[in-house]
Coordinates of C-alpha atoms in Angstrom, one line a residue:
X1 CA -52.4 117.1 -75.7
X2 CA -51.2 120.8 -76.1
X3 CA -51.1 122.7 -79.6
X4 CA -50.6 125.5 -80.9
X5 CA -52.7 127.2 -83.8
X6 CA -51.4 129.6 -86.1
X7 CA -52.8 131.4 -88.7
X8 CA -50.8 132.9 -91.5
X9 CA -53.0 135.0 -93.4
X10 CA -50.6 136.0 -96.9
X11 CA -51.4 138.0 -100.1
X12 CA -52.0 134.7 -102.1
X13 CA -53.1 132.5 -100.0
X14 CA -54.5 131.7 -96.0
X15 CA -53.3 128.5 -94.3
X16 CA -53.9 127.3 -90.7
X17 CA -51.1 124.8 -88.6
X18 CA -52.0 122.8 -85.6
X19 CA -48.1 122.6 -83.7
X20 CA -47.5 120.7 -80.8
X21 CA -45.3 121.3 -77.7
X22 CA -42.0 120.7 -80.2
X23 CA -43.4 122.9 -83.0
X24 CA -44.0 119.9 -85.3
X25 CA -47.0 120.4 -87.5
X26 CA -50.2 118.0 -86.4
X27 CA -52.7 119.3 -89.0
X28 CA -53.1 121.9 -91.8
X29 CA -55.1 123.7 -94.1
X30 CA -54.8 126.1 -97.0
X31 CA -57.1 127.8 -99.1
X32 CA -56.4 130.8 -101.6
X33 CA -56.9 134.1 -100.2
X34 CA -59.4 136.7 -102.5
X35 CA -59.2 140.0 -102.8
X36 CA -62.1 142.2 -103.0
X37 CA -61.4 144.8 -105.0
X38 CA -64.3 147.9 -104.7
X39 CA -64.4 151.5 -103.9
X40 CA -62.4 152.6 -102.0
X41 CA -59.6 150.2 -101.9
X42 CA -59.3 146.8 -102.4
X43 CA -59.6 144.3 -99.2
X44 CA -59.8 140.5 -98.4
X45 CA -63.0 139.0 -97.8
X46 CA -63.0 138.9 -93.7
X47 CA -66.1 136.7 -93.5
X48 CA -65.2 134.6 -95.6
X49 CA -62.0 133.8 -94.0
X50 CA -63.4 133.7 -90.6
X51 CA -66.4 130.7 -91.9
X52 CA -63.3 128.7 -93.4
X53 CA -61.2 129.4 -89.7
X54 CA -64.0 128.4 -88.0
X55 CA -64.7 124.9 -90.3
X56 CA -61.5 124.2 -90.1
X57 CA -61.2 124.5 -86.2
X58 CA -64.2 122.1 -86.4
X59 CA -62.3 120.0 -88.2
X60 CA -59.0 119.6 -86.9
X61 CA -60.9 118.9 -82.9
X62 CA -63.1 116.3 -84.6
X63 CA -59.7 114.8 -85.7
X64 CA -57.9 114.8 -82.7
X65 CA -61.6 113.5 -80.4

């Protein structure tokens, strides 16, 4: 099986879709998305967001093993 991932990383909140050939979602995920806000400017938590993409890959190919 072919899918597609997409990540949509928005102001409020992250989310991650699993498409197949059609563009019909499989799987998702969504989380909140925090801002960090220190000198000098505000900014999202990259690390954070990168741990959660990375458990929810993990996730979504033990689902579809």
């Amino acid at each position: 099986m072919t899918c597609t991932a997409i990540l949509d990383i928005g102001k409020t909140n992250v989310k991650l879709l699993l498409l197949d050939e059609e563009g019909a979602t499989l799987w998702s995920r969504s989380r909140g998305n925090q801002t960090v806000v220190r000198d000098p400017y505000p900014y999202y938590d990259v690390e954070v967001l990168w741990q959660w993409l990375l458990d929810c890959l993990r996730e979504a190919a033990a689902d579809f093993t």
